Amino acid sequence: MQLIDGMLKELRLSGFKQHLSSLQDQALENSWSYSEFLSHLCEREIANRFQTRVSNWRRESSLNNAKNLTNLSLENYPREVMQTIRQLQQSTDWVDGANNILFFGPSGVGKSHIANALGLHLIDQGVRVKALSAVSLVQQLQTAKNALDLIGFMSKLDKYRVIIIDDIGYVKKTEGETQVLFEFIAHRYESGSLIITSNQPFSAWDQIFPDSLMTVAAVDRIIHHGWIIQIEGESYRKKQKLSR
């Protein structure tokens, strides 16, 4: 057994190693064939690798594990919003089609929570996700541009099939900075999905991009394959404070 353990470690078959002893007992008890025994071992290895991958992807995603679908009270949202979110949960077809999701609404209505929860759900479905605040993304893009590596940096983000850009409305227009945001949106167009939250409607996005033509071009690329979800209502944080 020590020799087998050593070989399994060398082959990086941790699932085999973890379940070998217990499955041996089951195999003897149930008179499994060699192929049945191997099949059960492979199932455990696949499950083990999937759980390890999910754990690693959650850690690198920068998502908040506490803001998940379990503690998201969908019944507090309008019926249309609730149905759309559940539809997005049920299938990853929209990710396969490089579709985008845009959450609009005032501060505190749960846009970021919903985006975060969808991101965690996608990771559990085998989709790699990265979450960034819009301000942080612009800063990183600008740093890469100054280092003459903008294309390289954007290409590294291509490994994430979904990128969450939170609070895009907080980015303020300066030509040197927000032009890189447009370049990033253009780079992702029809190649990867974006989930964007904004407390500003499209009509106010002129304050984000250097000129109106760039604003129109950015919006056009986002909504071409996009779901627009408008969330209205009183701030959830404000209601909690009043309740306390």
mmCIF file of C-alpha atoms in Angstrom:
data_model
loop_
_atom_site.group_PDB
_atom_site.id
_atom_site.type_symbol
_atom_site.label_atom_id
_atom_site.label_comp_id
_atom_site.label_asym_id
_atom_site.label_seq_id
_atom_site.Cartn_x
_atom_site.Cartn_y
_atom_site.Cartn_z
ATOM 1 C CA MET A 1 0.000 0.000 0.000
ATOM 2 C CA GLN A 2 2.897 2.363 0.696
ATOM 3 C CA LEU A 3 4.184 1.742 -2.820
ATOM 4 C CA ILE A 4 0.699 2.426 -4.286
ATOM 5 C CA ASP A 5 0.346 5.598 -2.185
ATOM 6 C CA GLY A 6 3.686 6.795 -3.480
ATOM 7 C CA MET A 7 2.694 6.186 -7.092
ATOM 8 C CA LEU A 8 -0.694 7.897 -6.634
ATOM 9 C CA LYS A 9 1.062 10.904 -5.119
ATOM 10 C CA GLU A 10 3.491 11.003 -8.053
ATOM 11 C CA LEU A 11 0.561 10.828 -10.481
ATOM 12 C CA ARG A 12 -1.301 13.479 -8.460
ATOM 13 C CA LEU A 13 -4.342 11.244 -8.061
ATOM 14 C CA SER A 14 -5.394 12.539 -4.655
ATOM 15 C CA GLY A 15 -8.982 11.322 -5.145
ATOM 16 C CA PHE A 16 -7.735 7.781 -5.751
ATOM 17 C CA LYS A 17 -5.530 7.972 -2.665
ATOM 18 C CA GLN A 18 -8.280 9.382 -0.463
ATOM 19 C CA HIS A 19 -10.924 6.803 -1.364
ATOM 20 C CA LEU A 20 -8.835 3.729 -2.224
ATOM 21 C CA SER A 21 -9.202 1.963 1.121
ATOM 22 C CA SER A 22 -12.950 2.506 1.553
ATOM 23 C CA LEU A 23 -13.704 1.550 -2.054
ATOM 24 C CA GLN A 24 -11.622 -1.605 -1.705
ATOM 25 C CA ASP A 25 -13.904 -2.679 1.136
ATOM 26 C CA GLN A 26 -17.004 -1.857 -0.938
ATOM 27 C CA ALA A 27 -15.583 -3.728 -3.919
ATOM 28 C CA LEU A 28 -15.053 -6.887 -1.856
ATOM 29 C CA GLU A 29 -18.456 -6.584 -0.197
ATOM 30 C CA ASN A 30 -20.322 -6.071 -3.483
ATOM 31 C CA SER A 31 -18.142 -8.299 -5.679
ATOM 32 C CA TRP A 32 -17.254 -5.484 -8.066
ATOM 33 C CA SER A 33 -15.356 -6.291 -11.227
ATOM 34 C CA TYR A 34 -12.008 -4.593 -11.856
ATOM 35 C CA SER A 35 -13.655 -2.188 -14.262
ATOM 36 C CA GLU A 36 -16.390 -1.295 -11.732
ATOM 37 C CA PHE A 37 -13.771 -0.660 -9.052
ATOM 38 C CA LEU A 38 -11.752 1.536 -11.410
ATOM 39 C CA SER A 39 -14.895 3.380 -12.509
ATOM 40 C CA HIS A 40 -15.783 4.265 -8.900
ATOM 41 C CA LEU A 41 -12.234 5.434 -8.257
ATOM 42 C CA CYS A 42 -12.344 7.639 -11.361
ATOM 43 C CA GLU A 43 -15.668 9.139 -10.230
ATOM 44 C CA ARG A 44 -14.123 10.081 -6.884
ATOM 45 C CA GLU A 45 -11.066 11.558 -8.604
ATOM 46 C CA ILE A 46 -13.200 13.664 -10.955
ATOM 47 C CA ALA A 47 -15.348 14.899 -8.056
ATOM 48 C CA ASN A 48 -12.257 15.689 -5.991
ATOM 49 C CA ARG A 49 -10.669 17.671 -8.816
ATOM 50 C CA PHE A 50 -13.898 19.556 -9.462
ATOM 51 C CA GLN A 51 -14.198 20.596 -5.821
ATOM 52 C CA THR A 52 -10.552 21.673 -5.754
ATOM 53 C CA ARG A 53 -11.059 23.689 -8.938
ATOM 54 C CA VAL A 54 -14.202 25.356 -7.576
ATOM 55 C CA SER A 55 -12.371 26.234 -4.355
ATOM 56 C CA ASN A 56 -9.429 27.718 -6.273
ATOM 57 C CA TRP A 57 -11.676 29.631 -8.684
ATOM 58 C CA ARG A 58 -13.710 31.077 -5.804
ATOM 59 C CA ARG A 59 -10.536 32.249 -4.106
ATOM 60 C CA GLU A 60 -9.104 33.925 -7.216
ATOM 61 C CA SER A 61 -12.450 35.457 -8.245
ATOM 62 C CA SER A 62 -12.393 38.096 -5.463
ATOM 63 C CA LEU A 63 -16.091 37.346 -4.913
ATOM 64 C CA ASN A 64 -17.675 37.547 -1.469
ATOM 65 C CA ASN A 65 -18.751 34.018 -0.478
ATOM 66 C CA ALA A 66 -21.269 35.467 1.984
ATOM 67 C CA LYS A 67 -23.230 37.165 -0.809
ATOM 68 C CA ASN A 68 -24.699 34.105 -2.501
ATOM 69 C CA LEU A 69 -28.040 33.055 -3.939
ATOM 70 C CA THR A 70 -29.014 31.296 -0.721
ATOM 71 C CA ASN A 71 -29.233 34.533 1.256
ATOM 72 C CA LEU A 72 -30.578 36.601 -1.627
ATOM 73 C CA SER A 73 -34.266 37.315 -1.030
ATOM 74 C CA LEU A 74 -35.505 37.297 -4.616
ATOM 75 C CA GLU A 75 -39.104 37.644 -3.472
ATOM 76 C CA ASN A 76 -38.297 41.224 -2.449
ATOM 77 C CA TYR A 77 -37.685 42.156 -6.084
ATOM 78 C CA PRO A 78 -40.256 42.817 -8.824
ATOM 79 C CA ARG A 79 -41.565 39.672 -10.479
ATOM 80 C CA GLU A 80 -39.885 40.432 -13.804
ATOM 81 C CA VAL A 81 -36.486 40.880 -12.133
ATOM 82 C CA MET A 82 -36.941 37.700 -10.093
ATOM 83 C CA GLN A 83 -37.875 35.656 -13.179
ATOM 84 C CA THR A 84 -34.919 36.982 -15.180
ATOM 85 C CA ILE A 85 -32.414 36.153 -12.443
ATOM 86 C CA ARG A 86 -33.812 32.644 -12.097
ATOM 87 C CA GLN A 87 -33.612 32.208 -15.853
ATOM 88 C CA LEU A 88 -29.945 33.213 -15.761
ATOM 89 C CA GLN A 89 -29.380 30.684 -12.970
ATOM 90 C CA GLN A 90 -30.902 27.787 -14.844
ATOM 91 C CA SER A 91 -28.503 27.749 -17.784
ATOM 92 C CA THR A 92 -25.054 28.947 -18.798
ATOM 93 C CA ASP A 93 -26.109 29.322 -22.437
ATOM 94 C CA TRP A 94 -25.817 33.096 -22.106
ATOM 95 C CA VAL A 95 -22.176 32.654 -21.091
ATOM 96 C CA ASP A 96 -21.541 30.322 -24.027
ATOM 97 C CA GLY A 97 -22.932 33.053 -26.299
ATOM 98 C CA ALA A 98 -20.736 35.737 -24.678
ATOM 99 C CA ASN A 99 -23.841 37.650 -23.594
ATOM 100 C CA ASN A 100 -23.637 40.507 -21.102
ATOM 101 C CA ILE A 101 -25.796 41.429 -18.107
ATOM 102 C CA LEU A 102 -26.348 45.010 -16.970
ATOM 103 C CA PHE A 103 -27.874 45.833 -13.604
ATOM 104 C CA PHE A 104 -29.150 49.415 -13.291
ATOM 105 C CA GLY A 105 -30.583 51.025 -10.187
ATOM 106 C CA PRO A 106 -29.926 53.409 -7.314
ATOM 107 C CA SER A 107 -27.371 52.682 -4.647
ATOM 108 C CA GLY A 108 -28.278 50.031 -2.099
ATOM 109 C CA VAL A 109 -30.932 48.045 -3.987
ATOM 110 C CA GLY A 110 -28.793 44.893 -4.240
ATOM 111 C CA LYS A 111 -27.173 45.125 -7.678
ATOM 112 C CA SER A 112 -23.731 44.119 -6.426
ATOM 113 C CA HIS A 113 -25.157 41.315 -4.279
ATOM 114 C CA ILE A 114 -27.007 39.825 -7.240
ATOM 115 C CA ALA A 115 -23.947 40.101 -9.499
ATOM 116 C CA ASN A 116 -21.756 38.503 -6.806
ATOM 117 C CA ALA A 117 -24.286 35.696 -6.225
ATOM 118 C CA LEU A 118 -24.511 34.953 -9.946
ATOM 119 C CA GLY A 119 -20.716 34.857 -10.117
ATOM 120 C CA LEU A 120 -20.509 32.277 -7.322
ATOM 121 C CA HIS A 121 -23.263 30.225 -8.957
ATOM 122 C CA LEU A 122 -21.404 30.259 -12.280
ATOM 123 C CA ILE A 123 -18.207 29.011 -10.643
ATOM 124 C CA ASP A 124 -20.176 26.108 -9.164
ATOM 125 C CA GLN A 125 -21.322 25.370 -12.741
ATOM 126 C CA GLY A 126 -17.716 25.232 -13.996
ATOM 127 C CA VAL A 127 -17.440 28.808 -15.315
ATOM 128 C CA ARG A 128 -14.364 30.834 -14.376
ATOM 129 C CA VAL A 129 -15.254 34.311 -13.054
ATOM 130 C CA LYS A 130 -13.343 37.428 -11.976
ATOM 131 C CA ALA A 131 -14.873 40.355 -10.085
ATOM 132 C CA LEU A 132 -13.397 43.859 -10.155
ATOM 133 C CA SER A 133 -14.609 47.279 -9.169
ATOM 134 C CA ALA A 134 -14.721 49.537 -12.211
ATOM 135 C CA VAL A 135 -12.248 51.929 -10.582
ATOM 136 C CA SER A 136 -9.775 49.108 -9.872
ATOM 137 C CA LEU A 137 -10.132 47.726 -13.417
ATOM 138 C CA VAL A 138 -9.443 51.131 -14.978
ATOM 139 C CA GLN A 139 -6.388 51.596 -12.764
ATOM 140 C CA GLN A 140 -4.991 48.189 -13.736
ATOM 141 C CA LEU A 141 -5.696 48.802 -17.425
ATOM 142 C CA GLN A 142 -3.990 52.187 -17.246
ATOM 143 C CA THR A 143 -0.963 50.697 -15.472
ATOM 144 C CA ALA A 144 -0.695 48.043 -18.191
ATOM 145 C CA LYS A 145 -0.999 50.697 -20.896
ATOM 146 C CA ASN A 146 1.777 52.774 -19.328
ATOM 147 C CA ALA A 147 3.918 49.638 -19.307
ATOM 148 C CA LEU A 148 3.086 49.113 -23.016
ATOM 149 C CA ASP A 149 1.369 45.838 -22.136
ATOM 150 C CA LEU A 150 -2.350 46.654 -22.452
ATOM 151 C CA ILE A 151 -3.051 43.876 -24.973
ATOM 152 C CA GLY A 152 -1.107 41.414 -22.844
ATOM 153 C CA PHE A 153 -3.033 42.334 -19.695
ATOM 154 C CA MET A 154 -6.417 42.114 -21.431
ATOM 155 C CA SER A 155 -5.448 38.763 -22.935
ATOM 156 C CA LYS A 156 -4.625 37.414 -19.456
ATOM 157 C CA LEU A 157 -8.177 38.269 -18.404
ATOM 158 C CA ASP A 158 -9.498 36.194 -21.315
ATOM 159 C CA LYS A 159 -9.139 33.080 -19.144
ATOM 160 C CA TYR A 160 -12.195 34.333 -17.253
ATOM 161 C CA ARG A 161 -15.345 33.602 -19.223
ATOM 162 C CA VAL A 162 -17.251 36.134 -17.112
ATOM 163 C CA ILE A 163 -15.897 39.375 -15.686
ATOM 164 C CA ILE A 164 -17.928 41.387 -13.197
ATOM 165 C CA ILE A 165 -17.416 45.162 -13.371
ATOM 166 C CA ASP A 166 -18.982 46.664 -10.275
ATOM 167 C CA ASP A 167 -20.101 50.305 -9.967
ATOM 168 C CA ILE A 168 -19.116 51.529 -13.423
ATOM 169 C CA GLY A 169 -20.884 54.807 -12.621
ATOM 170 C CA TYR A 170 -18.127 55.732 -10.159
ATOM 171 C CA VAL A 171 -15.544 55.977 -12.930
ATOM 172 C CA LYS A 172 -15.039 59.614 -13.894
ATOM 173 C CA LYS A 173 -14.114 60.848 -17.344
ATOM 174 C CA THR A 174 -10.460 61.540 -18.011
ATOM 175 C CA GLU A 175 -9.305 60.778 -21.531
ATOM 176 C CA GLY A 176 -6.138 58.960 -20.479
ATOM 177 C CA GLU A 177 -7.910 56.657 -18.050
ATOM 178 C CA THR A 178 -11.354 55.817 -19.365
ATOM 179 C CA GLN A 179 -10.276 55.272 -22.952
ATOM 180 C CA VAL A 180 -8.685 52.026 -21.728
ATOM 181 C CA LEU A 181 -12.086 50.976 -20.372
ATOM 182 C CA PHE A 182 -13.547 51.356 -23.855
ATOM 183 C CA GLU A 183 -10.656 49.334 -25.286
ATOM 184 C CA PHE A 184 -11.363 46.593 -22.754
ATOM 185 C CA ILE A 185 -15.078 46.511 -23.609
ATOM 186 C CA ALA A 186 -14.191 46.343 -27.314
ATOM 187 C CA HIS A 187 -11.702 43.542 -26.593
ATOM 188 C CA ARG A 188 -14.338 41.463 -24.778
ATOM 189 C CA TYR A 189 -17.008 42.027 -27.437
ATOM 190 C CA GLU A 190 -18.424 38.662 -28.578
ATOM 191 C CA SER A 191 -15.548 36.806 -26.896
ATOM 192 C CA GLY A 192 -16.455 36.889 -23.203
ATOM 193 C CA SER A 193 -19.328 37.928 -20.952
ATOM 194 C CA LEU A 194 -19.499 40.999 -18.742
ATOM 195 C CA ILE A 195 -21.736 41.557 -15.729
ATOM 196 C CA ILE A 196 -21.907 45.299 -15.087
ATOM 197 C CA THR A 197 -23.583 47.175 -12.259
ATOM 198 C CA SER A 198 -24.346 50.873 -12.529
ATOM 199 C CA ASN A 199 -26.254 53.484 -10.587
ATOM 200 C CA GLN A 200 -26.180 55.701 -13.690
ATOM 201 C CA PRO A 201 -28.395 55.160 -16.778
ATOM 202 C CA PHE A 202 -26.869 55.048 -20.252
ATOM 203 C CA SER A 203 -27.791 58.711 -20.722
ATOM 204 C CA ALA A 204 -25.260 59.628 -18.028
ATOM 205 C CA TRP A 205 -22.396 57.517 -19.361
ATOM 206 C CA ASP A 206 -20.955 60.540 -21.160
ATOM 207 C CA GLN A 207 -19.293 61.308 -17.844
ATOM 208 C CA ILE A 208 -17.384 58.012 -18.093
ATOM 209 C CA PHE A 209 -15.957 58.002 -21.625
ATOM 210 C CA PRO A 210 -13.910 60.750 -23.306
ATOM 211 C CA ASP A 211 -16.564 61.662 -25.898
ATOM 212 C CA SER A 212 -20.120 60.843 -26.942
ATOM 213 C CA LEU A 213 -19.040 58.756 -29.939
ATOM 214 C CA MET A 214 -17.023 56.467 -27.656
ATOM 215 C CA THR A 215 -19.950 56.281 -25.228
ATOM 216 C CA VAL A 216 -22.326 55.207 -28.000
ATOM 217 C CA ALA A 217 -19.815 52.658 -29.297
ATOM 218 C CA ALA A 218 -19.274 51.185 -25.810
ATOM 219 C CA VAL A 219 -22.994 50.950 -25.066
ATOM 220 C CA ASP A 220 -23.653 49.412 -28.477
ATOM 221 C CA ARG A 221 -21.118 46.631 -27.863
ATOM 222 C CA ILE A 222 -22.460 45.916 -24.399
ATOM 223 C CA ILE A 223 -26.152 45.738 -25.265
ATOM 224 C CA HIS A 224 -25.783 43.942 -28.619
ATOM 225 C CA HIS A 225 -25.800 40.640 -26.735
ATOM 226 C CA GLY A 226 -27.075 41.904 -23.416
ATOM 227 C CA TRP A 227 -29.682 41.510 -20.718
ATOM 228 C CA ILE A 228 -30.721 44.814 -19.132
ATOM 229 C CA ILE A 229 -32.164 44.486 -15.627
ATOM 230 C CA GLN A 230 -33.572 47.608 -14.011
ATOM 231 C CA ILE A 231 -33.934 47.461 -10.229
ATOM 232 C CA GLU A 232 -35.942 50.160 -8.527
ATOM 233 C CA GLY A 233 -36.802 50.704 -4.897
ATOM 234 C CA GLU A 234 -35.536 52.021 -1.611
ATOM 235 C CA SER A 235 -32.000 51.315 -0.467
ATOM 236 C CA TYR A 236 -31.781 47.940 1.273
ATOM 237 C CA ARG A 237 -29.099 49.324 3.591
ATOM 238 C CA LYS A 238 -31.327 52.276 4.464
ATOM 239 C CA LYS A 239 -34.248 49.962 5.258
ATOM 240 C CA GLN A 240 -32.001 47.830 7.492
ATOM 241 C CA LYS A 241 -30.827 50.931 9.357
ATOM 242 C CA LEU A 242 -34.399 52.152 9.870
ATOM 243 C CA SER A 243 -35.420 48.685 11.064
ATOM 244 C CA ARG A 244 -32.613 48.636 13.644
#
